[in-house]
Coordinates of C-alpha atoms and ligand atoms in Angstrom, one line a residue:
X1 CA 50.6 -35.0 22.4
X2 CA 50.2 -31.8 21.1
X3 CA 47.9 -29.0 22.9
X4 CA 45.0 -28.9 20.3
X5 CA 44.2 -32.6 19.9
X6 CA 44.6 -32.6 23.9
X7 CA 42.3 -35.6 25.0
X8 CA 39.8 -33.7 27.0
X9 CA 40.6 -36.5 29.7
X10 CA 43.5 -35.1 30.9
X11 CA 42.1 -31.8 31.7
X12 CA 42.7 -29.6 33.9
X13 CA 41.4 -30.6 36.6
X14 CA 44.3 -32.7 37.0
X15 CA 47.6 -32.1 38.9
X16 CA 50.0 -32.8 36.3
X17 CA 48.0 -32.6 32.7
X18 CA 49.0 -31.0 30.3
X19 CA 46.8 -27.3 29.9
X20 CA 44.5 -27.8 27.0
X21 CA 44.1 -25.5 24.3
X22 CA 40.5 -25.2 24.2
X23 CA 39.8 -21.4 22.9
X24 CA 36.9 -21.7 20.5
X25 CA 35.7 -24.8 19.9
X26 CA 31.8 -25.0 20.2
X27 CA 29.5 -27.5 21.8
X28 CA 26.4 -28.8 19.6
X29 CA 23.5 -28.8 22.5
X30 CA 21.8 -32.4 22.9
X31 CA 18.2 -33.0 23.9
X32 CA 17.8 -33.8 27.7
X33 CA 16.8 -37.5 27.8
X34 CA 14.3 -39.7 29.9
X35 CA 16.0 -42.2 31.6
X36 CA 12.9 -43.7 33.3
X37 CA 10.0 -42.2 35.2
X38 CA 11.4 -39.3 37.1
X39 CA 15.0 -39.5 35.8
X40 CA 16.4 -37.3 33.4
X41 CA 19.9 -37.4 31.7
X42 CA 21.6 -34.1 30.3
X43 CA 24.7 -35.9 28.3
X44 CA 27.9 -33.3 28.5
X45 CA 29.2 -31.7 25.6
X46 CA 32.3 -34.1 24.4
X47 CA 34.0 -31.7 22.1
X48 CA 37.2 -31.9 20.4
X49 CA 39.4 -29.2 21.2
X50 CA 37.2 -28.2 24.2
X51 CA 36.8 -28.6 27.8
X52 CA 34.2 -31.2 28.5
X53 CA 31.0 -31.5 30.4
X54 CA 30.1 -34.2 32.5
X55 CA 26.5 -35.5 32.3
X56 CA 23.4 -34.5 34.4
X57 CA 21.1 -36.9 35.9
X58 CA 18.2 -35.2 37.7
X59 CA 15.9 -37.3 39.2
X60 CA 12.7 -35.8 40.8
X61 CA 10.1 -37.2 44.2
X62 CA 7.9 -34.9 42.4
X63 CA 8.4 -31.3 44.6
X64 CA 11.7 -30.6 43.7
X65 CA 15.0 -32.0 42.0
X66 CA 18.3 -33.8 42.8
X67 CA 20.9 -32.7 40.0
X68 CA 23.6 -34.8 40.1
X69 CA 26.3 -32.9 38.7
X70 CA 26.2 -29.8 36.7
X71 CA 28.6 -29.8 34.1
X72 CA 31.3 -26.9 33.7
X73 CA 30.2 -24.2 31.1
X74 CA 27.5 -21.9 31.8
X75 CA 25.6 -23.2 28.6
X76 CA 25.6 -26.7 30.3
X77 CA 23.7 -24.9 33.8
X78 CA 21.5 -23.5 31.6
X79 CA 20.0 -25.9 30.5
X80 CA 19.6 -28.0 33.8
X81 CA 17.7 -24.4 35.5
X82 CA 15.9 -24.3 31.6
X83 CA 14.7 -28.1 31.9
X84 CA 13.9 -27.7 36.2
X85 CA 11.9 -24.5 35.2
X86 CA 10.3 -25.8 32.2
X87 CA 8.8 -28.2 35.2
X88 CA 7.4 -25.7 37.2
X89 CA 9.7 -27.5 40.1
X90 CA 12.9 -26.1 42.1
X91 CA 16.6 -27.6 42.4
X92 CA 16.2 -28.6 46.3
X93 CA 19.9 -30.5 46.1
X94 CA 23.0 -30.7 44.0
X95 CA 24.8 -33.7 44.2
X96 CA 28.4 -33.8 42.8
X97 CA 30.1 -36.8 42.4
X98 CA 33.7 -35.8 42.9
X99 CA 35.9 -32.3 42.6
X100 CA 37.1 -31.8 38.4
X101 CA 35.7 -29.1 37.3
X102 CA 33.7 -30.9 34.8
X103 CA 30.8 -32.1 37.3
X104 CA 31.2 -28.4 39.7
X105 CA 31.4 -26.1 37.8
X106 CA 28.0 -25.3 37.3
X107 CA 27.4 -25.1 41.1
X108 CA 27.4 -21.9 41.4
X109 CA 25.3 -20.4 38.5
X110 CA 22.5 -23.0 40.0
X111 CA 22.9 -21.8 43.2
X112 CA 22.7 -18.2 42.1
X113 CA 19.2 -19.2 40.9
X114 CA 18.4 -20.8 43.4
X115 CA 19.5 -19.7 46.8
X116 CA 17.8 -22.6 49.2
X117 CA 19.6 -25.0 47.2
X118 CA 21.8 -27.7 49.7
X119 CA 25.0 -29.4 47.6
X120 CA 25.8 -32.5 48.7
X121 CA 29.7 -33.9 47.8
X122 CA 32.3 -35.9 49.4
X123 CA 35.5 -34.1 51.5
X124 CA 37.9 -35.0 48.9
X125 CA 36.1 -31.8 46.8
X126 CA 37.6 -29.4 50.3
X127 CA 40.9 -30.7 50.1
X128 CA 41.4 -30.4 46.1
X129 CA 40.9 -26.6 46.5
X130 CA 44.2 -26.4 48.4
X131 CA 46.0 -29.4 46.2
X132 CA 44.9 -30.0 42.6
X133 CA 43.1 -27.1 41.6
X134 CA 45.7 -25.0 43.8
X135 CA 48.0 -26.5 41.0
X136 CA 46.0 -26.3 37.9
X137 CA 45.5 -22.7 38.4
X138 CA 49.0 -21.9 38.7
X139 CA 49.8 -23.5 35.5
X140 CA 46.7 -21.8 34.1
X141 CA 48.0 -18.7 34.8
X142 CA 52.0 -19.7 33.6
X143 CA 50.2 -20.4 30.1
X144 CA 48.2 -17.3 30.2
X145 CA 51.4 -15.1 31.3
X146 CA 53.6 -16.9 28.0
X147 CA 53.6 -14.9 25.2
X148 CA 53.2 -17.6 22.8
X149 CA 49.9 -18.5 24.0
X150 CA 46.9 -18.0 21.5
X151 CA 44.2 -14.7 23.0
X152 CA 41.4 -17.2 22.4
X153 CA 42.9 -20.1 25.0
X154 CA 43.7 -16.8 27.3
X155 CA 40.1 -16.6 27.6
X156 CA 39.1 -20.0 28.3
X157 CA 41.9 -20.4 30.9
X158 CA 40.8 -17.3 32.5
X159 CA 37.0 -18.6 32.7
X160 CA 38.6 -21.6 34.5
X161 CA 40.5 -19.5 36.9
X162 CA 37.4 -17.6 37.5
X163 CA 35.4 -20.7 38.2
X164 CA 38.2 -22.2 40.3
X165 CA 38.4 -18.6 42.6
X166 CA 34.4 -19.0 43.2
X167 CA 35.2 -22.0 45.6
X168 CA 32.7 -20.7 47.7
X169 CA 29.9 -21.2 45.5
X170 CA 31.5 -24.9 44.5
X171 CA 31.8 -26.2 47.6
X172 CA 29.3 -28.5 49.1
X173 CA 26.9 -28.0 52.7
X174 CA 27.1 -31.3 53.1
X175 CA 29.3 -34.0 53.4
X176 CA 29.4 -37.3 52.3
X177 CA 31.6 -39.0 54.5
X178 CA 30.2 -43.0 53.9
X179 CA 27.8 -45.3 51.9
X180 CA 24.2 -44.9 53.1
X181 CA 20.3 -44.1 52.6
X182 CA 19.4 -40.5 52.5
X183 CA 16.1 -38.6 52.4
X184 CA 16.7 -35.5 49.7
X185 CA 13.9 -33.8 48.2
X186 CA 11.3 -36.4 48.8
X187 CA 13.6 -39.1 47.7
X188 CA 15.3 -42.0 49.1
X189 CA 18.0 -43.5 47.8
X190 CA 21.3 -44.9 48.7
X191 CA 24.6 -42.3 48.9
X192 CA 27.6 -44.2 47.9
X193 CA 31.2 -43.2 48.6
X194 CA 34.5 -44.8 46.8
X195 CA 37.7 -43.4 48.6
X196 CA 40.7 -42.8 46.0
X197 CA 39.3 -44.7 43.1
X198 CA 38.9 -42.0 39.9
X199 CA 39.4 -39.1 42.2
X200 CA 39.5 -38.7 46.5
X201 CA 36.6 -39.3 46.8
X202 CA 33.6 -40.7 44.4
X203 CA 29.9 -40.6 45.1
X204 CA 27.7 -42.2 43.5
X205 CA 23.3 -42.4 43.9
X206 CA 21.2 -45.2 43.5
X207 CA 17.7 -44.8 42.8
X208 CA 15.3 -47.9 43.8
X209 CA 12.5 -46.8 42.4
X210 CA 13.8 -46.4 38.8
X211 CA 17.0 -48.9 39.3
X212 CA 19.1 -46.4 38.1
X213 CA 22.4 -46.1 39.3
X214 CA 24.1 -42.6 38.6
X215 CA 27.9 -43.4 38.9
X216 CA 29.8 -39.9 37.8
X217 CA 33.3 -40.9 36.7
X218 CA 33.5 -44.4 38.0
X219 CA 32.2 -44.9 34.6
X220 CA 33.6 -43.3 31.6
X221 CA 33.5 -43.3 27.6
X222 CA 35.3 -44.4 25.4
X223 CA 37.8 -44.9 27.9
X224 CA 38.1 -44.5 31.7
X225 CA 39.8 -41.2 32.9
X226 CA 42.5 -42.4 34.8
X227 CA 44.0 -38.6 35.3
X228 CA 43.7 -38.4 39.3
X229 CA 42.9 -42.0 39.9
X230 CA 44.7 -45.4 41.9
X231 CA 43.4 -47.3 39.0
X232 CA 43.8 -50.9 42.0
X233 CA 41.1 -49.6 43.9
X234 CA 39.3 -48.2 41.1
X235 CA 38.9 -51.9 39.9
X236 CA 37.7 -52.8 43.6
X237 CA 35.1 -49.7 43.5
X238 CA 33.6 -51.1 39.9
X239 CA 33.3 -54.7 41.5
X240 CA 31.7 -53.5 44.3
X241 CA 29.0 -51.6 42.1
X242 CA 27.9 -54.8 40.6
X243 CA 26.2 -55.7 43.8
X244 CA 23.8 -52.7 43.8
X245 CA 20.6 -54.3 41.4
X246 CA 20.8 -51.5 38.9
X247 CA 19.4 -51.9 35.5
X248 CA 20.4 -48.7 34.2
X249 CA 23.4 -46.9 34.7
X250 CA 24.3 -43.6 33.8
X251 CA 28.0 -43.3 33.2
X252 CA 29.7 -39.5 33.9
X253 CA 30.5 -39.5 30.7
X254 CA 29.2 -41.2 27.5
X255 CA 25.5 -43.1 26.9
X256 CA 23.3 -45.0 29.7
X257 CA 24.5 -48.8 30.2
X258 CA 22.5 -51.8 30.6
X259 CA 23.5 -53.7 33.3
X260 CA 24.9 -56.6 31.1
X261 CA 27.2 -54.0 29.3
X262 CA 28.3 -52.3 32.9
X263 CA 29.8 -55.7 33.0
X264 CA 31.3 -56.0 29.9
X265 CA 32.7 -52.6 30.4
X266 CA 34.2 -54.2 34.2
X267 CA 35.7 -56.9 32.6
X268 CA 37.4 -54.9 29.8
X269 CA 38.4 -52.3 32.3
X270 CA 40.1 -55.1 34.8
X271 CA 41.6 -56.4 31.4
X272 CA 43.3 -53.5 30.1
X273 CA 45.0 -52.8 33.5
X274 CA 45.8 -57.2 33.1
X275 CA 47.2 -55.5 29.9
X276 CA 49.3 -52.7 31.0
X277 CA 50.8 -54.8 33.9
X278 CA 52.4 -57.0 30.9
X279 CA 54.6 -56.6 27.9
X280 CA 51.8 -55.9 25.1
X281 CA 52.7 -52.8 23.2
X282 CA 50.4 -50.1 24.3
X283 CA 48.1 -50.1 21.3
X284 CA 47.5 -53.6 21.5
X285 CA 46.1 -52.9 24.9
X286 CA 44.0 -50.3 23.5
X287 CA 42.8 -52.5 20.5
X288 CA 41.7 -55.1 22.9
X289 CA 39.8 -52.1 24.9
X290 CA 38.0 -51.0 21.6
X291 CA 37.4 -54.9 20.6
X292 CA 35.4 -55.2 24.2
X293 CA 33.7 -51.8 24.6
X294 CA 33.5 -50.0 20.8
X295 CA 29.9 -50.4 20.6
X296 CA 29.1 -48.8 23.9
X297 CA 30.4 -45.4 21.7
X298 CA 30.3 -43.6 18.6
X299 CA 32.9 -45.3 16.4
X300 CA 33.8 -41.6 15.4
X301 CA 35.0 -41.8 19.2
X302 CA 37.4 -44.6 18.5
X303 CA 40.6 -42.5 17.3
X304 CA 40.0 -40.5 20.3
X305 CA 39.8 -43.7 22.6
X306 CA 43.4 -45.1 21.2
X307 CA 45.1 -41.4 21.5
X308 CA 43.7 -41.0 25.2
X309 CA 44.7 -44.8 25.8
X310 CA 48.0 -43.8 24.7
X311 CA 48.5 -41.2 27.0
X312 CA 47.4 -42.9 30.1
X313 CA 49.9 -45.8 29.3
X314 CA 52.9 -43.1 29.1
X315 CA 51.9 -40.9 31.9
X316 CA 50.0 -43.1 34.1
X317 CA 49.5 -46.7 34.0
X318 CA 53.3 -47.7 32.4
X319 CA 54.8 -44.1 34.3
X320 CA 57.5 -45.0 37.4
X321 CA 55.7 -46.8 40.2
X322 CA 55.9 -42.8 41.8
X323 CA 54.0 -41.5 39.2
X324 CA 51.5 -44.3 38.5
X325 CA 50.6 -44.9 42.0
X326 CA 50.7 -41.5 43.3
X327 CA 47.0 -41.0 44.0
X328 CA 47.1 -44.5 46.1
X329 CA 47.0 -44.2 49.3
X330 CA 50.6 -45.2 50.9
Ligands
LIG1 ZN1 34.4 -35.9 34.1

Protein backbone atom coordinates (compact mmCIF):
# COMPACT_ATOMS: atom_id res chain seq x y z
CA UNK A 1 0.00 0.00 0.00
CA UNK A 2 1.68 2.98 -0.82
CA UNK A 3 1.60 6.22 1.68
CA UNK A 4 -0.67 8.52 -0.40
CA UNK A 5 -3.59 6.24 -1.15
CA UNK A 6 -3.14 5.12 2.69
CA UNK A 7 -6.78 3.97 3.67
CA UNK A 8 -7.55 6.49 6.27
CA UNK A 9 -8.48 3.27 8.45
CA UNK A 10 -5.29 2.40 9.31
CA UNK A 11 -4.35 5.69 10.85
CA UNK A 12 -2.45 6.56 13.22
CA UNK A 13 -4.06 6.03 15.89
CA UNK A 14 -2.99 2.53 15.55
CA UNK A 15 0.04 0.74 16.95
CA UNK A 16 1.43 -0.79 13.94
CA UNK A 17 -0.17 1.33 10.80
CA UNK A 18 1.52 2.47 8.53
CA UNK A 19 2.01 6.77 8.97
CA UNK A 20 -0.23 8.29 6.37
CA UNK A 21 0.79 10.92 4.11
CA UNK A 22 -1.90 13.28 4.68
CA UNK A 23 -0.14 16.91 4.01
CA UNK A 24 -2.66 18.90 2.06
CA UNK A 25 -5.53 17.35 1.19
CA UNK A 26 -8.73 19.39 2.10
CA UNK A 27 -12.08 18.48 3.68
CA UNK A 28 -15.37 19.79 1.79
CA UNK A 29 -17.57 20.97 5.09
CA UNK A 30 -21.08 19.05 5.21
CA UNK A 31 -24.27 20.45 6.62
CA UNK A 32 -24.99 19.33 10.31
CA UNK A 33 -27.95 17.02 10.09
CA UNK A 34 -31.24 16.38 12.20
CA UNK A 35 -31.41 13.07 13.28
CA UNK A 36 -34.63 13.40 15.21
CA UNK A 37 -35.98 15.90 17.63
CA UNK A 38 -33.03 16.97 19.70
CA UNK A 39 -30.30 14.90 17.89
CA UNK A 40 -27.96 16.26 15.66
CA UNK A 41 -25.37 14.47 13.38
CA UNK A 42 -22.05 16.28 12.24
CA UNK A 43 -20.72 13.48 9.59
CA UNK A 44 -16.63 13.53 9.60
CA UNK A 45 -14.71 14.66 6.87
CA UNK A 46 -13.74 11.15 4.86
CA UNK A 47 -11.07 12.48 2.63
CA UNK A 48 -8.74 10.79 0.52
CA UNK A 49 -5.27 11.42 1.28
CA UNK A 50 -6.33 12.89 4.75
CA UNK A 51 -6.74 12.11 8.23
CA UNK A 52 -10.32 11.46 8.95
CA UNK A 53 -12.97 12.75 11.31
CA UNK A 54 -15.29 10.73 13.13
CA UNK A 55 -18.93 11.84 13.28
CA UNK A 56 -20.71 14.05 15.90
CA UNK A 57 -23.94 13.34 17.44
CA UNK A 58 -25.13 16.02 19.83
CA UNK A 59 -28.18 15.43 21.37
CA UNK A 60 -29.76 18.12 23.65
CA UNK A 61 -32.53 17.85 27.15
CA UNK A 62 -32.95 21.35 26.11
CA UNK A 63 -30.22 23.38 28.66
CA UNK A 64 -27.26 22.15 27.40
CA UNK A 65 -25.53 19.41 25.01
CA UNK A 66 -24.02 15.92 25.02
CA UNK A 67 -21.35 15.85 22.03
CA UNK A 68 -20.49 12.58 21.40
CA UNK A 69 -17.30 12.71 19.94
CA UNK A 70 -15.50 15.64 18.46
CA UNK A 71 -13.78 14.74 15.53
CA UNK A 72 -9.86 15.46 15.09
CA UNK A 73 -9.12 18.73 13.09
CA UNK A 74 -9.87 22.01 14.52
CA UNK A 75 -12.27 22.78 11.50
CA UNK A 76 -14.29 19.70 12.70
CA UNK A 77 -14.64 21.51 16.64
CA UNK A 78 -15.56 24.38 15.05
CA UNK A 79 -18.31 23.64 13.85
CA UNK A 80 -19.78 21.50 16.80
CA UNK A 81 -18.97 25.08 19.30
CA UNK A 82 -20.52 27.09 15.79
CA UNK A 83 -23.76 24.74 15.74
CA UNK A 84 -24.00 24.63 20.06
CA UNK A 85 -23.68 28.52 19.82
CA UNK A 86 -25.82 29.08 17.02
CA UNK A 87 -28.35 27.46 19.85
CA UNK A 88 -27.88 29.86 22.39
CA UNK A 89 -27.07 26.51 24.60
CA UNK A 90 -23.61 25.32 26.30
CA UNK A 91 -21.61 21.87 25.76
CA UNK A 92 -22.38 20.48 29.50
CA UNK A 93 -20.61 16.91 28.51
CA UNK A 94 -18.37 15.30 25.87
CA UNK A 95 -18.80 11.88 25.40
CA UNK A 96 -15.99 9.95 23.50
CA UNK A 97 -16.53 6.68 22.38
CA UNK A 98 -13.09 5.21 22.50
CA UNK A 99 -9.21 6.71 22.37
CA UNK A 100 -8.11 7.29 18.11
CA UNK A 101 -7.57 10.44 17.70
CA UNK A 102 -10.38 10.73 15.29
CA UNK A 103 -13.30 10.96 17.95
CA UNK A 104 -10.62 13.09 20.73
CA UNK A 105 -9.12 15.15 19.19
CA UNK A 106 -11.32 17.95 19.37
CA UNK A 107 -11.50 17.67 23.22
CA UNK A 108 -9.57 20.04 23.97
CA UNK A 109 -10.46 23.08 21.66
CA UNK A 110 -14.14 22.43 23.14
CA UNK A 111 -13.05 22.45 26.43
CA UNK A 112 -11.02 25.65 25.91
CA UNK A 113 -14.38 27.18 25.05
CA UNK A 114 -15.99 25.85 27.46
CA UNK A 115 -14.29 25.38 30.74
CA UNK A 116 -17.30 23.69 32.95
CA UNK A 117 -17.46 21.13 30.34
CA UNK A 118 -17.26 17.23 32.08
CA UNK A 119 -15.90 14.38 29.36
CA UNK A 120 -17.07 11.33 29.83
CA UNK A 121 -14.84 8.08 28.14
CA UNK A 122 -13.94 4.68 29.00
CA UNK A 123 -10.29 3.77 30.87
CA UNK A 124 -9.03 2.10 27.82
CA UNK A 125 -8.63 6.11 26.50
CA UNK A 126 -5.80 6.41 30.00
CA UNK A 127 -3.97 3.44 29.12
CA UNK A 128 -3.61 4.22 25.23
CA UNK A 129 -1.62 7.42 26.25
CA UNK A 130 1.21 5.18 27.55
CA UNK A 131 0.65 2.25 24.73
CA UNK A 132 -0.61 3.17 21.33
CA UNK A 133 -0.32 6.73 21.01
CA UNK A 134 3.12 6.35 23.02
CA UNK A 135 3.83 4.35 19.74
CA UNK A 136 2.30 6.32 17.00
CA UNK A 137 4.11 9.34 18.08
CA UNK A 138 7.39 7.84 18.01
CA UNK A 139 6.94 6.71 14.51
CA UNK A 140 5.44 10.22 13.87
CA UNK A 141 8.47 11.73 14.75
CA UNK A 142 10.89 8.83 12.84
CA UNK A 143 8.94 9.99 9.65
CA UNK A 144 9.24 13.60 10.48
CA UNK A 145 13.14 13.23 11.30
CA UNK A 146 13.68 11.24 7.54
CA UNK A 147 14.83 13.32 5.07
CA UNK A 148 12.76 11.99 2.41
CA UNK A 149 9.70 12.95 3.97
CA UNK A 150 7.46 15.67 2.01
CA UNK A 151 7.44 19.51 4.41
CA UNK A 152 3.69 19.36 3.92
CA UNK A 153 3.20 15.67 5.74
CA UNK A 154 5.93 17.27 8.37
CA UNK A 155 3.19 19.50 9.24
CA UNK A 156 0.31 17.34 9.58
CA UNK A 157 2.39 14.82 11.69
CA UNK A 158 3.53 17.55 13.81
CA UNK A 159 -0.26 18.72 14.37
CA UNK A 160 -0.78 15.11 15.51
CA UNK A 161 2.05 15.10 17.85
CA UNK A 162 0.81 18.33 19.25
CA UNK A 163 -2.70 16.95 19.71
CA UNK A 164 -1.29 13.67 21.15
CA UNK A 165 1.21 15.90 23.91
CA UNK A 166 -2.24 17.85 25.08
CA UNK A 167 -3.31 14.53 26.83
CA UNK A 168 -4.48 16.58 29.47
CA UNK A 169 -7.07 18.36 27.69
CA UNK A 170 -8.13 14.68 25.97
CA UNK A 171 -8.57 12.86 28.75
CA UNK A 172 -11.89 12.29 30.24
CA UNK A 173 -13.33 13.38 34.21
CA UNK A 174 -15.22 10.55 34.09
CA UNK A 175 -15.03 7.09 33.63
CA UNK A 176 -17.05 4.71 32.10
CA UNK A 177 -16.23 1.65 33.69
CA UNK A 178 -19.82 -0.58 32.71
CA UNK A 179 -23.25 -0.51 30.86
CA UNK A 180 -25.79 1.72 32.63
CA UNK A 181 -28.40 4.70 32.88
CA UNK A 182 -26.90 8.03 33.43
CA UNK A 183 -28.38 11.59 34.05
CA UNK A 184 -26.09 14.13 31.75
CA UNK A 185 -27.31 17.46 30.99
CA UNK A 186 -30.95 16.86 31.59
CA UNK A 187 -30.80 13.63 29.76
CA UNK A 188 -31.15 10.04 30.52
CA UNK A 189 -30.00 7.60 28.62
CA UNK A 190 -28.21 4.37 28.75
CA UNK A 191 -23.99 4.31 28.83
CA UNK A 192 -22.89 1.27 27.12
CA UNK A 193 -19.35 -0.23 27.44
CA UNK A 194 -17.78 -3.08 24.94
CA UNK A 195 -14.36 -4.26 26.34
CA UNK A 196 -11.73 -5.05 23.49
CA UNK A 197 -14.12 -5.07 20.59
CA UNK A 198 -12.81 -2.08 17.87
CA UNK A 199 -10.65 -0.57 20.46
CA UNK A 200 -10.11 -1.24 24.69
CA UNK A 201 -12.79 -0.02 25.35
CA UNK A 202 -16.09 1.20 23.28
CA UNK A 203 -18.87 3.30 24.59
CA UNK A 204 -21.75 3.67 23.07
CA UNK A 205 -25.31 6.04 24.08
CA UNK A 206 -28.67 5.21 23.64
CA UNK A 207 -31.22 7.79 23.57
CA UNK A 208 -34.97 6.51 24.42
CA UNK A 209 -36.54 9.31 23.66
CA UNK A 210 -35.43 9.66 20.02
CA UNK A 211 -34.41 5.65 19.62
CA UNK A 212 -31.24 6.59 18.53
CA UNK A 213 -28.42 4.68 19.23
CA UNK A 214 -24.95 6.46 18.77
CA UNK A 215 -22.44 3.53 18.34
CA UNK A 216 -18.87 5.38 17.52
CA UNK A 217 -16.71 2.72 15.73
CA UNK A 218 -18.63 -0.36 16.48
CA UNK A 219 -20.05 0.74 13.27
CA UNK A 220 -18.14 1.81 10.37
CA UNK A 221 -18.34 2.65 6.45
CA UNK A 222 -17.70 1.18 3.92
CA UNK A 223 -15.90 -1.22 5.95
CA UNK A 224 -15.28 -1.83 9.67
CA UNK A 225 -11.88 -0.52 11.01
CA UNK A 226 -10.44 -3.52 12.30
CA UNK A 227 -6.93 -1.54 13.11
CA UNK A 228 -6.89 -1.96 17.03
CA UNK A 229 -9.70 -4.49 17.28
CA UNK A 230 -10.26 -8.52 18.50
CA UNK A 231 -12.60 -8.63 15.58
CA UNK A 232 -14.34 -12.31 17.95
CA UNK A 233 -15.62 -10.05 20.41
CA UNK A 234 -16.30 -7.36 18.10
CA UNK A 235 -18.90 -9.82 16.47
CA UNK A 236 -20.26 -10.57 20.15
CA UNK A 237 -20.46 -6.57 20.94
CA UNK A 238 -22.62 -6.04 17.45
CA UNK A 239 -25.00 -8.95 18.47
CA UNK A 240 -25.42 -7.62 21.65
CA UNK A 241 -26.45 -4.07 20.20
CA UNK A 242 -29.35 -5.70 18.46
CA UNK A 243 -31.11 -5.99 21.74
CA UNK A 244 -31.20 -2.28 22.47
CA UNK A 245 -34.78 -1.12 20.46
CA UNK A 246 -33.02 1.52 18.34
CA UNK A 247 -34.47 2.74 15.15
CA UNK A 248 -31.74 4.88 14.24
CA UNK A 249 -28.31 4.41 14.49
CA UNK A 250 -25.62 6.60 13.88
CA UNK A 251 -22.44 4.76 12.84
CA UNK A 252 -18.78 6.54 13.79
CA UNK A 253 -18.23 6.77 10.51
CA UNK A 254 -20.41 6.87 7.33
CA UNK A 255 -24.51 7.70 7.06
CA UNK A 256 -27.39 6.92 9.81
CA UNK A 257 -28.74 3.21 9.60
CA UNK A 258 -32.12 1.92 9.96
CA UNK A 259 -32.42 -0.70 12.18
CA UNK A 260 -33.19 -3.30 9.33
CA UNK A 261 -29.77 -2.31 7.59
CA UNK A 262 -27.76 -2.42 11.22
CA UNK A 263 -28.71 -5.94 10.58
CA UNK A 264 -27.77 -6.36 7.34
CA UNK A 265 -24.54 -4.73 8.08
CA UNK A 266 -24.21 -7.60 11.28
CA UNK A 267 -24.78 -10.26 9.17
CA UNK A 268 -22.23 -9.16 6.45
CA UNK A 269 -19.83 -8.25 9.08
CA UNK A 270 -20.07 -11.99 10.91
CA UNK A 271 -19.84 -13.11 7.14
CA UNK A 272 -16.74 -11.60 6.04
CA UNK A 273 -14.86 -12.78 9.16
CA UNK A 274 -16.95 -16.59 8.07
CA UNK A 275 -14.91 -15.43 4.99
CA UNK A 276 -11.54 -14.76 6.06
CA UNK A 277 -11.48 -17.83 8.45
CA UNK A 278 -11.72 -19.92 4.87
CA UNK A 279 -9.77 -20.33 1.69
CA UNK A 280 -11.65 -17.52 -0.56
CA UNK A 281 -9.13 -15.24 -2.06
CA UNK A 282 -9.29 -11.98 -0.31
CA UNK A 283 -11.16 -10.04 -2.91
CA UNK A 284 -13.84 -12.46 -3.06
CA UNK A 285 -14.36 -11.81 0.59
CA UNK A 286 -14.48 -8.16 -0.07
CA UNK A 287 -16.90 -8.57 -3.13
CA UNK A 288 -19.28 -10.45 -0.98
CA UNK A 289 -18.87 -7.39 1.68
CA UNK A 290 -19.72 -4.72 -1.18
CA UNK A 291 -22.60 -7.26 -2.55
CA UNK A 292 -24.21 -7.08 1.20
CA UNK A 293 -23.50 -3.44 2.30
CA UNK A 294 -22.68 -1.21 -1.10
CA UNK A 295 -25.75 0.69 -0.83
CA UNK A 296 -25.32 1.73 2.81
CA UNK A 297 -22.30 4.04 0.93
CA UNK A 298 -21.36 6.18 -1.89
CA UNK A 299 -20.40 3.75 -4.67
CA UNK A 300 -17.46 6.25 -5.21
CA UNK A 301 -16.55 4.62 -1.76
CA UNK A 302 -16.34 1.15 -3.18
CA UNK A 303 -12.64 1.12 -4.54
CA UNK A 304 -11.77 2.48 -1.28
CA UNK A 305 -13.73 -0.39 0.59
CA UNK A 306 -11.90 -3.31 -1.58
CA UNK A 307 -8.19 -1.50 -0.97
CA UNK A 308 -8.97 -1.13 2.86
CA UNK A 309 -10.45 -4.78 2.78
CA UNK A 310 -7.35 -5.75 1.33
CA UNK A 311 -5.24 -4.43 3.92
CA UNK A 312 -7.05 -5.77 6.90
CA UNK A 313 -6.85 -9.40 5.26
CA UNK A 314 -2.80 -9.00 5.06
CA UNK A 315 -2.17 -7.30 8.24
CA UNK A 316 -4.96 -8.29 10.36
CA UNK A 317 -7.56 -10.85 9.77
CA UNK A 318 -5.21 -13.54 7.53
CA UNK A 319 -1.82 -12.01 9.73
CA UNK A 320 -0.08 -14.94 12.17
CA UNK A 321 -2.49 -15.81 14.93
CA UNK A 322 0.15 -13.18 17.01
CA UNK A 323 -0.65 -10.49 14.92
CA UNK A 324 -4.34 -11.08 14.26
CA UNK A 325 -5.29 -11.68 17.78
CA UNK A 326 -3.13 -9.33 19.48
CA UNK A 327 -5.66 -6.98 20.83
CA UNK A 328 -7.73 -10.15 22.31
CA UNK A 329 -7.49 -10.56 25.57
CA UNK A 330 -5.17 -13.79 26.39
ZN1 LIG B 1 -12.94 6.52 13.80
Amino acid sequence: MSLRLCCCALLLATARGPVCAAGDAEATPVPVERVAQHVYLLRGAYTSGRQPDGNTVLFTGGAGWIVFDTGRHPEHSERILDFVRASGARVDAIVNSHWHLDHIGGNARIRANQPDVRIYASPAVDLAFATGLKDYRSRLQSRIDDPKSRAADRQAWRREIALIDSAAQLRPDVRIGGTRDRQIAGLRMRFGLEVDAVTGGDVWIYDRRSRVLAAGDLVTLPVPFFDTACAVRWSAALAGLEDLPFERLVPGHGAVLGRHQYTRYRMAFDALLGCAAGSAPASVCADAWIAATGDLYAASDQPRAREMLGSYFSQRLRAPAEQRDRHCPP
